[in-house]
Short mmCIF file of C-alpha atoms in Angstrom, two decimals:
data_model
loop_
_atom_site.label_atom_id
_atom_site.label_comp_id
_atom_site.label_asym_id
_atom_site.label_seq_id
_atom_site.Cartn_x
_atom_site.Cartn_y
_atom_site.Cartn_z
CA MET R 640 -19.20 17.41 16.62
CA GLN R 641 -16.20 18.92 14.84
CA GLU R 642 -14.52 17.61 12.31
CA SER R 643 -11.29 15.38 13.02
CA SER R 644 -7.77 16.52 11.96
CA LYS R 645 -7.36 12.69 10.89
CA PRO R 646 -9.91 10.05 10.13
CA ILE R 647 -11.78 7.96 12.63
CA VAL R 648 -12.22 4.80 12.66
CA TRP R 649 -14.39 2.46 14.88
CA SER R 650 -13.45 -0.70 15.99
CA ILE R 651 -16.63 -2.82 17.52
CA ALA R 652 -14.78 -6.04 18.77
CA GLY R 653 -13.68 -7.71 21.82
CA SER R 654 -10.74 -7.17 23.79
CA ASP R 655 -7.89 -9.83 23.80
CA SER R 656 -6.20 -9.80 27.01
CA GLY R 657 -3.05 -11.52 25.65
CA GLY R 658 -2.79 -8.20 23.47
CA GLY R 659 -2.62 -10.06 19.74
CA ALA R 660 -5.71 -9.61 18.44
CA GLY R 661 -9.20 -7.77 18.70
CA ILE R 662 -9.27 -4.08 19.72
CA GLN R 663 -5.80 -4.40 20.76
CA ALA R 664 -4.55 -5.45 17.39
CA ASP R 665 -7.12 -2.77 15.79
CA LEU R 666 -5.69 0.20 17.68
CA LEU R 667 -2.18 -0.79 16.77
CA THR R 668 -3.04 -0.91 13.15
CA PHE R 669 -5.09 2.14 13.08
CA ALA R 670 -2.32 4.06 14.52
CA ASP R 671 -0.08 2.53 11.62
CA PHE R 672 -2.44 4.30 8.97
CA GLY R 673 -2.63 7.56 10.75
CA CYS R 674 -6.03 7.16 12.17
CA HIS R 675 -7.49 7.65 15.32
CA GLY R 676 -9.10 4.49 16.75
CA CYS R 677 -12.43 4.43 18.98
CA THR R 678 -13.38 1.06 20.44
CA ALA R 679 -16.77 -0.15 21.46
CA ILE R 680 -15.98 -3.61 23.30
CA THR R 681 -18.52 -6.23 22.78
CA ALA R 682 -16.84 -8.97 24.88
CA ASN R 683 -13.77 -9.21 27.26
CA THR R 684 -11.87 -12.21 26.56
CA ALA R 685 -9.58 -14.04 29.12
CA GLN R 686 -7.06 -15.55 26.70
CA ASN R 687 -3.20 -15.82 25.86
CA THR R 688 -1.42 -17.29 23.31
CA THR R 689 -2.17 -20.93 23.98
CA ASP R 690 -6.23 -20.74 25.09
CA VAL R 691 -9.22 -18.96 25.60
CA ALA R 692 -10.20 -18.97 29.28
CA ALA R 693 -13.46 -17.20 29.00
CA ILE R 694 -15.60 -14.91 27.07
CA ASN R 695 -17.46 -12.02 28.83
CA ALA R 696 -19.69 -10.48 26.74
CA VAL R 697 -20.85 -7.41 27.62
CA PRO R 698 -24.92 -6.63 28.13
CA LEU R 699 -26.50 -4.91 25.44
CA ASP R 700 -27.09 -1.70 27.04
CA VAL R 701 -23.47 -1.36 27.54
CA LEU R 702 -22.28 -1.81 24.14
CA ILE R 703 -24.98 0.41 22.79
CA SER R 704 -23.93 2.97 25.14
CA GLN R 705 -20.28 3.05 24.05
CA LEU R 706 -21.59 3.38 20.55
CA ALA R 707 -24.18 6.10 21.17
CA THR R 708 -21.59 8.17 22.85
CA LEU R 709 -19.02 7.74 20.23
CA GLN R 710 -21.53 8.88 17.79
CA ARG R 711 -22.30 12.18 19.72
CA ASP R 712 -18.68 13.56 19.17
CA LEU R 713 -16.63 11.13 17.30
CA PHE R 714 -18.31 10.39 14.17
CA PRO R 715 -16.31 7.69 11.97
CA ALA R 716 -15.16 7.75 8.42
CA ALA R 717 -15.28 3.90 8.81
CA ILE R 718 -16.17 1.18 10.86
CA LYS R 719 -14.62 -2.23 11.38
CA ILE R 720 -16.43 -4.92 13.24
CA GLY R 721 -15.08 -7.89 14.86
CA LEU R 722 -16.00 -10.26 17.59
CA LEU R 723 -19.95 -10.22 18.30
CA ALA R 724 -20.73 -12.72 21.01
CA ASN R 725 -23.92 -13.85 20.45
CA SER R 726 -27.17 -13.16 18.25
CA GLY R 727 -28.23 -10.20 20.56
CA GLN R 728 -25.03 -8.49 19.95
CA VAL R 729 -25.72 -8.98 16.24
CA ALA R 730 -29.09 -7.66 16.23
CA ALA R 731 -28.17 -4.61 18.25
CA VAL R 732 -25.26 -3.73 16.22
CA ALA R 733 -27.36 -4.17 13.36
CA GLU R 734 -29.96 -1.76 14.25
CA PHE R 735 -27.53 1.07 15.48
CA LEU R 736 -25.77 0.82 11.98
CA ARG R 737 -29.00 1.03 10.26
CA ALA R 738 -29.99 4.27 11.90
CA LEU R 739 -26.24 5.70 11.85
CA LEU R 740 -26.06 4.58 7.88
CA GLN R 741 -29.01 7.03 7.41
CA ILE R 742 -27.11 10.16 8.65
CA LYS R 743 -24.15 9.57 6.52
CA LYS R 744 -22.85 6.59 3.97
CA ILE R 745 -19.74 5.39 5.48
CA PRO R 746 -17.93 1.92 4.73
CA VAL R 747 -18.36 -0.92 7.05
CA VAL R 748 -15.96 -3.93 7.13
CA TYR R 749 -17.20 -6.91 9.15
CA ASP R 750 -14.72 -9.67 10.00
CA PRO R 751 -17.01 -12.78 11.25
CA VAL R 752 -14.60 -13.58 14.11
CA ALA R 753 -15.87 -17.33 15.20
CA VAL R 754 -12.33 -19.23 16.09
CA ALA R 755 -9.39 -18.03 17.73
CA SER R 756 -5.99 -18.90 16.86
CA SER R 757 -5.72 -21.59 19.51
CA GLY R 758 -8.67 -23.29 18.24
CA ALA R 759 -11.16 -22.03 20.73
CA ALA R 760 -14.60 -20.90 19.84
CA LEU R 761 -15.52 -17.55 20.29
CA THR R 762 -19.12 -17.07 19.34
CA GLU R 763 -22.01 -18.94 20.69
CA GLY R 764 -23.32 -21.51 17.98
CA GLY R 765 -26.49 -20.28 15.50
CA ILE R 766 -25.65 -16.63 15.17
CA GLY R 767 -24.99 -17.20 11.53
CA GLU R 768 -28.40 -17.02 10.53
CA THR R 769 -28.73 -13.47 12.18
CA VAL R 770 -25.65 -12.46 10.67
CA ILE R 771 -26.85 -13.17 7.04
CA GLU R 772 -30.34 -11.59 7.67
CA MET R 773 -29.64 -8.33 9.50
CA LEU R 774 -26.00 -7.84 9.43
CA LEU R 775 -24.32 -8.63 5.90
CA PRO R 776 -26.95 -6.00 4.23
CA LEU R 777 -25.25 -3.21 6.03
CA CYS R 778 -21.61 -4.40 5.10
CA ASP R 779 -19.30 -3.21 2.13
CA LEU R 780 -16.95 -5.83 2.90
CA ILE R 781 -16.52 -8.89 5.09
CA THR R 782 -13.32 -10.83 5.43
CA PRO R 783 -13.92 -14.38 6.67
CA ASN R 784 -11.30 -16.84 6.49
CA ARG R 785 -12.18 -20.27 5.14
CA HIS R 786 -13.53 -21.78 8.00
CA GLU R 787 -15.97 -18.82 8.89
CA LEU R 788 -16.82 -18.85 4.93
CA GLU R 789 -17.93 -22.44 5.67
CA LEU R 790 -20.04 -21.61 8.88
CA LEU R 791 -21.63 -18.71 7.15
CA ALA R 792 -22.35 -20.55 3.56
CA GLY R 793 -22.99 -23.88 5.27
CA ALA R 794 -21.31 -25.39 2.60
CA PRO R 795 -17.08 -26.91 2.26
CA VAL R 796 -14.88 -24.63 0.79
CA GLY R 797 -12.05 -27.02 0.21
CA SER R 798 -11.18 -26.01 -3.51
CA ALA R 799 -10.97 -22.74 -5.39
CA GLY R 800 -14.44 -23.23 -7.04
CA ARG R 801 -16.19 -23.80 -3.95
CA ILE R 802 -14.54 -20.74 -2.27
CA VAL R 803 -15.76 -18.54 -5.17
CA ALA R 804 -19.35 -20.23 -5.11
CA ALA R 805 -19.69 -19.62 -1.34
CA ALA R 806 -18.68 -16.08 -1.98
CA GLN R 807 -21.48 -15.50 -4.72
CA GLN R 808 -24.04 -17.30 -2.27
CA LEU R 809 -23.29 -14.44 0.56
CA CYS R 810 -23.13 -11.85 -1.99
CA ALA R 811 -26.49 -12.78 -3.01
CA ALA R 812 -27.69 -12.63 0.62
CA GLY R 813 -26.96 -8.87 0.62
CA CYS R 814 -23.35 -8.30 1.50
CA ASP R 815 -21.43 -5.92 -1.11
CA ALA R 816 -18.14 -7.68 -1.32
CA LEU R 817 -16.25 -10.52 0.29
CA LEU R 818 -12.33 -11.05 0.90
CA VAL R 819 -11.75 -14.51 1.64
CA THR R 820 -8.55 -14.73 3.32
CA GLY R 821 -6.13 -17.87 2.71
CA GLY R 822 -4.25 -17.87 5.81
CA HIS R 823 -5.66 -21.37 7.01
CA GLY R 824 -4.66 -23.49 4.09
CA GLU R 825 -3.08 -23.37 1.00
CA LEU R 826 -4.65 -24.14 -2.35
CA VAL R 827 -1.07 -23.69 -4.22
CA GLU R 828 1.84 -25.36 -1.91
CA GLY R 829 3.66 -22.17 -1.00
CA GLU R 830 1.13 -19.75 -1.53
CA MET R 831 -1.58 -17.59 0.28
CA ALA R 832 -4.40 -16.35 -1.71
CA ASP R 833 -6.93 -14.22 -0.90
CA LEU R 834 -10.13 -14.03 -2.86
CA LEU R 835 -12.12 -10.73 -3.44
CA TRP R 836 -15.60 -11.34 -4.57
CA ASP R 837 -17.03 -7.77 -5.82
CA SER R 838 -19.84 -6.93 -8.14
CA GLY R 839 -19.76 -10.15 -9.92
CA ARG R 840 -16.04 -9.81 -10.50
CA ALA R 841 -13.15 -12.23 -8.92
CA ASP R 842 -9.74 -11.29 -7.87
CA TRP R 843 -7.02 -13.45 -6.48
CA PHE R 844 -4.38 -11.97 -4.30
CA ILE R 845 -1.28 -14.26 -4.17
CA GLY R 846 1.23 -14.22 -1.65
CA GLU R 847 4.03 -16.29 -0.18
CA LYS R 848 3.63 -18.24 2.54
CA ILE R 849 5.73 -16.92 5.59
CA PRO R 850 6.63 -19.37 7.95
CA GLY R 851 6.45 -18.90 11.45
CA ASP R 852 4.46 -18.88 14.66
CA ASN R 853 3.49 -15.25 15.18
CA ASN R 854 0.33 -15.37 13.28
CA HIS R 855 -1.83 -14.43 16.31
CA GLY R 856 -4.44 -11.27 15.34
CA THR R 857 -3.82 -11.44 11.47
CA GLY R 858 -7.58 -11.36 10.65
CA CYS R 859 -8.22 -8.70 12.92
CA THR R 860 -5.36 -6.82 11.35
CA LEU R 861 -6.28 -7.31 7.78
CA SER R 862 -9.90 -5.98 8.53
CA SER R 863 -8.84 -2.98 10.44
CA ALA R 864 -6.27 -2.06 7.79
CA ILE R 865 -8.81 -2.18 4.91
CA ALA R 866 -11.21 0.08 7.36
CA ALA R 867 -8.61 2.27 7.70
CA CYS R 868 -7.33 2.51 3.96
CA LEU R 869 -11.38 3.09 3.20
CA ALA R 870 -11.31 5.93 5.90
CA LEU R 871 -8.63 7.41 4.18
CA GLY R 872 -10.53 7.35 0.79
CA TYR R 873 -9.05 4.41 -0.93
CA PRO R 874 -10.91 2.58 -3.42
CA LEU R 875 -11.60 -1.05 -2.20
CA ARG R 876 -8.91 -2.61 -4.15
CA ASP R 877 -6.59 -0.73 -3.21
CA ALA R 878 -7.64 -1.11 0.23
CA CYS R 879 -7.38 -4.59 0.36
CA VAL R 880 -3.62 -5.03 -1.42
CA VAL R 881 -2.53 -2.44 0.57
CA ALA R 882 -3.57 -4.26 4.06
CA LYS R 883 -2.74 -7.74 2.56
CA ALA R 884 0.94 -6.11 2.22
CA TYR R 885 0.63 -4.71 5.68
CA VAL R 886 -0.18 -7.91 7.02
CA GLN R 887 2.37 -9.77 5.09
CA ARG R 888 5.31 -7.10 6.31
CA GLY R 889 3.94 -7.77 9.90
CA LEU R 890 4.33 -11.74 9.27
CA ARG R 891 7.86 -11.32 7.98
CA GLN R 892 9.36 -8.71 10.25
CA GLY R 893 7.65 -10.21 13.56
CA LYS R 894 8.58 -13.82 12.80
CA GLY R 895 11.62 -13.73 15.05
CA GLU R 896 10.18 -12.46 18.12
CA LYS R 897 8.95 -14.84 20.81
CA ILE R 898 5.87 -13.60 23.13
CA GLY R 899 4.21 -16.17 24.80
CA SER R 900 4.03 -20.20 24.56
CA GLY R 901 1.76 -20.26 21.59
CA ALA R 902 1.05 -18.28 18.57
CA GLY R 903 2.29 -14.86 19.26
CA PRO R 904 0.67 -11.90 17.42
CA VAL R 905 1.59 -10.74 14.05
CA GLY R 906 3.78 -7.68 13.84
CA HIS R 907 2.61 -4.10 13.59
CA CYS R 908 5.70 -2.75 11.31
CA GLY R 909 4.26 0.53 9.70
CA TRP R 910 3.09 1.41 6.31
CA PRO R 911 3.98 -1.46 3.85
CA SER R 912 6.87 0.26 1.64
CA GLU R 913 8.39 -2.65 -0.34
CA LEU R 914 7.16 -4.43 -3.42
CA ARG R 915 7.68 -8.01 -1.67
CA ASP R 916 5.19 -7.51 0.83
CA PHE R 917 2.49 -6.96 -1.77
CA PRO R 918 0.57 -9.87 -3.31
CA ASP R 919 0.67 -10.69 -7.11
CA ILE R 920 -2.66 -9.96 -8.86
CA LEU R 921 -3.31 -13.16 -10.58
CA LEU R 922 -4.27 -13.07 -14.29
CA PRO R 923 -6.45 -15.13 -16.01
CA SER R 924 -4.47 -15.68 -19.20
CA GLU R 925 -1.19 -16.91 -17.06
CA ASP R 926 -0.58 -20.57 -16.52
CA ARG R 927 -0.79 -20.52 -12.75
CA ALA R 928 -4.36 -19.22 -12.94
CA LYS R 929 -5.61 -22.99 -13.56
CA ALA R 930 -4.52 -23.94 -10.32
CA TYR R 931 -7.17 -21.24 -8.93
CA GLY R 932 -9.91 -22.15 -11.62
CA PHE R 933 -9.42 -18.78 -13.05
CA SER R 934 -8.16 -19.38 -16.24
CA ASP R 935 -9.68 -17.71 -19.29
CA THR R 936 -10.09 -19.84 -21.95
CA ALA R 937 -11.97 -17.18 -24.28
CA ASP R 938 -8.58 -15.12 -23.69
CA LYS R 939 -7.73 -14.09 -27.08
CA PHE R 940 -4.10 -13.60 -26.34
CA ALA R 941 -1.35 -15.31 -23.81
CA PHE R 942 0.12 -13.56 -21.00
CA GLU R 943 3.30 -11.72 -22.15
CA GLN R 944 6.05 -10.28 -19.59
CA GLY R 945 9.06 -8.39 -20.07
CA PHE R 946 8.98 -5.55 -22.72
CA ALA R 947 11.83 -3.57 -24.15
CA PRO R 948 13.22 -1.09 -21.40
CA PRO R 949 14.11 2.70 -22.56
CA ASP R 950 17.34 3.89 -22.77
CA THR R 951 16.96 5.40 -19.00
CA SER R 952 14.70 5.29 -15.92
CA ARG R 953 13.94 8.88 -15.72
CA LEU R 954 11.81 9.65 -19.08
CA GLY R 955 11.76 13.40 -17.93
CA LEU R 956 9.22 15.93 -19.24
CA TYR R 957 6.56 13.85 -20.78
CA PRO R 958 3.75 15.97 -22.96
CA VAL R 959 0.98 14.18 -24.26
CA VAL R 960 -0.26 15.90 -27.50
CA ASP R 961 -3.16 15.49 -30.04
CA SER R 962 -1.14 16.40 -33.45
CA VAL R 963 1.93 15.83 -35.55
CA GLU R 964 2.45 19.59 -35.28
CA TRP R 965 2.80 19.78 -31.72
CA LEU R 966 4.90 16.74 -32.01
CA GLU R 967 7.27 18.39 -34.03
CA LYS R 968 7.15 22.04 -32.04
CA LEU R 969 8.00 20.08 -28.84
CA ALA R 970 10.86 18.06 -30.66
CA GLU R 971 12.45 21.26 -31.87
CA ARG R 972 12.49 22.65 -28.43
CA GLY R 973 14.34 19.69 -27.30
CA VAL R 974 11.56 17.23 -25.56
CA ARG R 975 12.66 13.83 -25.92
CA THR R 976 9.49 12.01 -24.88
CA LEU R 977 6.34 12.19 -26.15
CA GLN R 978 2.81 10.59 -26.65
CA LEU R 979 0.30 11.18 -29.66
CA ARG R 980 -3.07 10.56 -28.54
CA ILE R 981 -5.65 11.39 -30.93
CA LYS R 982 -9.08 11.55 -29.42
CA ASN R 983 -11.30 11.74 -32.57
CA PRO R 984 -9.50 9.80 -35.01
CA GLY R 985 -10.30 10.59 -38.97
CA GLY R 986 -9.61 9.17 -42.64
CA ASP R 987 -6.18 10.44 -42.09
CA LEU R 988 -5.42 8.33 -38.98
CA ARG R 989 -2.33 6.26 -40.76
CA GLN R 990 -0.66 9.35 -42.31
CA GLN R 991 -0.71 11.06 -38.75
CA VAL R 992 1.17 7.84 -37.14
CA GLU R 993 3.31 7.49 -40.27
CA GLY R 994 3.84 11.46 -39.85
CA ALA R 995 4.62 11.37 -36.15
CA VAL R 996 7.01 8.25 -36.43
CA ALA R 997 9.04 9.96 -38.99
CA ILE R 998 9.19 13.04 -36.53
CA GLY R 999 10.55 10.72 -34.02
CA ARG R 1000 13.20 9.14 -35.89
CA GLU R 1001 14.40 12.55 -37.08
CA TYR R 1002 14.68 13.86 -33.53
CA ASN R 1003 15.33 10.62 -32.03
CA LEU R 1004 12.19 10.82 -29.56
CA ARG R 1005 10.65 8.59 -27.20
CA LEU R 1006 7.40 8.59 -29.18
CA PHE R 1007 4.52 6.41 -27.75
CA ILE R 1008 1.30 6.25 -29.85
CA ASN R 1009 -1.85 6.05 -27.76
CA ASP R 1010 -4.31 3.50 -28.19
CA PHE R 1011 -3.39 2.16 -31.73
CA TRP R 1012 -1.24 -0.50 -31.53
CA GLN R 1013 -1.87 -1.97 -34.67
CA LEU R 1014 -0.50 1.05 -36.61
CA ALA R 1015 2.00 1.69 -34.11
CA ILE R 1016 3.81 -1.70 -35.22
CA GLU R 1017 2.83 -1.46 -39.05
CA CYS R 1018 4.67 1.98 -38.75
CA GLY R 1019 7.38 0.90 -36.97
CA ALA R 1020 6.69 3.22 -33.76
CA TYR R 1021 8.97 3.77 -30.96
CA GLY R 1022 6.57 2.61 -28.51
CA VAL R 1023 2.77 2.08 -27.52
CA HIS R 1024 0.67 3.50 -24.45
CA LEU R 1025 -2.22 1.54 -23.35
CA GLY R 1026 -4.98 2.13 -20.68
CA GLN R 1027 -6.01 -0.20 -18.34
CA GLU R 1028 -9.11 -1.42 -20.32
CA ASP R 1029 -6.98 -2.29 -23.59
CA LEU R 1030 -5.15 -4.92 -21.85
CA GLN R 1031 -7.11 -7.95 -22.28
CA SER R 1032 -7.89 -6.63 -26.15
CA ALA R 1033 -4.53 -5.73 -27.53
CA ASP R 1034 -2.10 -8.45 -28.54
CA LEU R 1035 0.72 -7.67 -26.08
CA GLY R 1036 2.69 -10.62 -27.74
CA ALA R 1037 2.80 -8.59 -31.34
CA ILE R 1038 3.81 -5.52 -29.54
CA GLN R 1039 6.65 -7.20 -27.72
CA ARG R 1040 7.54 -9.32 -30.93
CA ALA R 1041 7.86 -5.88 -32.73
CA GLY R 1042 10.01 -4.59 -30.06
CA LEU R 1043 7.74 -1.71 -29.28
CA LYS R 1044 8.08 -0.24 -26.01
CA LEU R 1045 5.17 -0.29 -23.95
CA GLY R 1046 3.56 2.13 -21.30
CA ILE R 1047 0.54 1.37 -18.89
CA SER R 1048 -1.93 3.58 -17.29
CA THR R 1049 -2.25 2.80 -13.68
CA HIS R 1050 -4.74 4.57 -11.16
CA GLY R 1051 -3.54 3.39 -7.62
CA PHE R 1052 -2.20 0.63 -6.01
CA TYR R 1053 -4.36 -2.16 -7.44
CA GLU R 1054 -3.85 -1.13 -11.04
CA LEU R 1055 -0.14 -0.46 -10.19
CA LEU R 1056 0.41 -4.40 -9.10
CA LEU R 1057 -1.62 -5.33 -11.97
CA ALA R 1058 -0.04 -3.61 -14.95
CA TYR R 1059 3.67 -4.59 -13.30
CA ARG R 1060 2.68 -8.41 -13.72
CA TYR R 1061 3.47 -7.43 -17.52
CA ARG R 1062 6.84 -5.54 -16.77
CA PRO R 1063 5.97 -3.27 -19.12
CA SER R 1064 8.54 -0.57 -20.25
CA TYR R 1065 6.89 2.23 -18.05
CA LEU R 1066 4.03 2.73 -15.67
CA ALA R 1067 2.37 6.10 -15.55
CA ILE R 1068 0.46 6.83 -12.24
CA GLY R 1069 -2.85 9.41 -12.27
CA ALA R 1070 -4.57 11.32 -11.73
CA ILE R 1071 -2.43 13.05 -9.38
CA PHE R 1072 -4.54 16.25 -9.32
CA VAL R 1073 -7.90 17.16 -10.59
CA THR R 1074 -7.62 17.51 -14.59
CA ASP R 1075 -9.73 19.14 -17.11
CA THR R 1076 -8.75 16.58 -19.96
CA LYS R 1077 -11.04 13.83 -18.20
CA ASP R 1078 -13.04 13.27 -15.21
CA MET R 1079 -10.88 11.31 -12.69
CA SER R 1080 -12.49 12.67 -9.36
CA ALA R 1081 -12.86 9.12 -8.10
CA GLN R 1082 -9.19 8.04 -8.75
CA LEU R 1083 -6.77 10.76 -7.85
CA GLN R 1084 -3.98 9.98 -6.23
CA GLY R 1085 -2.29 13.02 -4.69
CA THR R 1086 1.38 13.24 -3.98
CA GLU R 1087 1.30 11.28 -0.83
CA LYS R 1088 -0.13 8.29 -2.26
CA LEU R 1089 2.01 8.58 -5.46
CA ALA R 1090 5.10 8.72 -3.21
CA ARG R 1091 4.20 5.61 -1.73
CA MET R 1092 3.66 4.09 -5.06
CA ALA R 1093 6.83 5.28 -6.31
CA ALA R 1094 8.83 3.91 -3.11
CA LEU R 1095 7.71 0.23 -4.22
CA LEU R 1096 9.59 0.81 -7.50
CA PRO R 1097 12.52 2.97 -6.75
CA ASP R 1098 14.24 2.04 -10.00
CA TYR R 1099 11.55 1.56 -12.41
CA PRO R 1100 10.52 4.12 -15.26
CA LEU R 1101 7.41 5.89 -13.51
CA VAL R 1102 5.66 8.90 -14.90
CA ALA R 1103 2.97 11.12 -12.97
CA ILE R 1104 -0.14 12.47 -14.73
CA GLY R 1105 -2.95 14.34 -14.15
CA GLY R 1106 -3.64 18.05 -13.46
CA ILE R 1107 0.18 18.98 -12.69
CA SER R 1108 0.74 22.54 -13.15
CA LEU R 1109 4.35 24.41 -13.02
CA ALA R 1110 3.16 25.07 -9.38
CA ARG R 1111 2.82 21.74 -8.58
CA ALA R 1112 5.64 20.02 -10.28
CA PRO R 1113 8.50 20.44 -7.49
CA ALA R 1114 6.10 18.68 -5.25
CA VAL R 1115 5.45 15.62 -7.95
CA ALA R 1116 9.34 15.63 -8.67
CA ALA R 1117 9.80 15.24 -4.91
CA THR R 1118 8.05 11.86 -4.79
CA GLY R 1119 10.87 10.02 -6.77
CA VAL R 1120 9.23 9.79 -10.04
CA GLY R 1121 11.34 10.08 -13.14
CA SER R 1122 9.01 11.56 -15.28
CA ILE R 1123 6.14 14.24 -15.50
CA ALA R 1124 3.07 14.02 -18.31
CA VAL R 1125 1.25 17.31 -18.83
CA VAL R 1126 -0.95 18.39 -21.58
CA SER R 1127 -2.75 21.79 -21.34
CA ALA R 1128 0.20 22.88 -19.10
CA VAL R 1129 2.40 23.02 -22.38
CA THR R 1130 0.13 23.13 -25.20
CA GLY R 1131 -2.29 25.74 -23.37
CA ALA R 1132 0.55 27.95 -21.94
CA GLU R 1133 0.66 31.37 -23.45
CA ASN R 1134 4.47 30.91 -24.11
CA TYR R 1135 4.84 27.00 -24.56
CA ARG R 1136 8.86 27.61 -25.14
CA GLN R 1137 9.22 28.96 -21.87
CA ALA R 1138 6.69 26.56 -20.23
CA VAL R 1139 9.12 23.72 -21.79
CA GLU R 1140 12.17 25.28 -20.23
CA GLN R 1141 10.52 25.65 -16.79
CA PHE R 1142 9.16 22.11 -16.52
CA GLN R 1143 12.61 20.78 -17.75
CA ALA R 1144 14.36 22.76 -14.71
CA VAL R 1145 11.97 21.26 -12.36
CA ILE R 1146 12.47 17.73 -13.27
CA GLU R 1147 16.20 17.83 -13.91
CA ASN R 1148 16.96 19.53 -10.48
#
C-alpha cells in the first residue's frame, strides 16, 4: 500500500441512477476538493428526479468484498457513509470499521440517509436502533436533516431548543459530533440554519435561503464535502463551514439549470471562493440569537460591529515586539505598523504602554497593544489586538467608543468568519508555518489555505502571521494579504536593519 499523492476518500453509499445524489454526487464533490474518491456501493437504486422505483440492496458479502479490496490498496484518509439499506448492512459496516480504525484513526462522517428528495423511503424500517448501538460510536460526525434527526432521536424537533436537545441525546449515545442541517425547514423566514453540536458546544451556521428546485443530493454533497476537508487536514468547524459554502454555491449557481421533471441535482461548481456563500457564525450576544434560543443572558457586553478602519488596507511589514526599545528602533527604520506584546507584564506595565503610545505618536505609527485593552484605552493608543479567547471578555463597545482600531487573531475559516462578524479594523490569519513563539501545530494554514481565505476578503486588511521567514515571505505575499507579521525574523536577525529592508522590499514589490 503506497501513500497517495492526493487524499483518498471512501464513499460507502448507494448509487443514484438519476445521477443527482449518492455516490454520483460524492465523487463529483471529492473531485472538486482535489481528493481521489473510492466507492463501496450499498444499493443500486432505480430513481429519477420524481420518484424512487426500486432500492436494490447489495448482498453483505458483495459489500464487504468492496471494502476489503479497497483497504488492501487504497487506504482512506477519511470515510463518508451514506445510504445503508438495512440493519444487516449497518452491522456489517460497523464491524468492518471497528477493525479498520484499530489500524489507523481516520475521520468518519455519516449521513443517515432515510428519505429521498422525492419523499420516498430509502431504508428498511427499524434500523435506527442498530445505527445508534453499533455505528454512531464509530463516527466523528453525523449529518442528519431534521427529519432524520427525529427518526434517530424518536422525538419531534420543530424548534431550535428541541433540535439542540435531540443532538445532545445522540451525542450521549456515543457520536462525537452532529451537524443538523436546516434545508428541510426554516426556523427564521428566509434563513437556512445548521446546528453543529460538538463536545457540549453549540454553533449555528446561518445562510440565506436559495430559491429553486435543484436541491437533490444536498445532504450527500454536504457530508462528502466535509469528509474531503477532513481528509485534507481541516479541523471540524473549518470543514463544516467550507462544506456549507460549497453546497450554497451549488444551489446558487445551479438553480438555472433544468434537469428532469422534478428536483434537479445541486450544482458541483468548484471550491467556494465568494464570501456570500459562507455562513454567518451566530453570536450569542447579537439580537437575532434569541430566535434560535442561543442568546446568552450572562453575556457581559453587547454585540458590537464596525470598528475604525486603518488608513490603508495594506498594513505592510508588521513586527510584533516585546519592548518599548524595539518599538523605537524599528520606528526609526521606517516601520509604520507595530504591535507591543508583553508576555510577562511587571509592575511597570502602565509605564511601558504609555511609553509605547508616546513613540507611536512621535513617529505616526499604527501601534497596536496586545491584550491590555483597558490600558490601551486609558493611554490613548492607536489600536488594540485581541485573540479569539478575548472576544467574550473584552468590552468591545468601550474600544469602539474610544475610537481605537481593533485587530483580531484567527486560525482557519471558522474563526475568520466568526471574527469578521465584528468587522474589526484588520484580521490576522495564522499560524502560516511552524513557529518557535508558540505551539500552533494543530492550526497551521500554509499558503494554499491562506490564499483561499484572502480571496474571500480581497479588499479587507489582512495580516499573515506565524513562522514567516524572509525566504517564505514572497509566497505569503503572493496570496494577496497586505501585511506580514514577524517576530524573530526581525528581532532575532543578525542585522535587523537589513532584515527590515528586505521584508519591506518583498511586501511592497
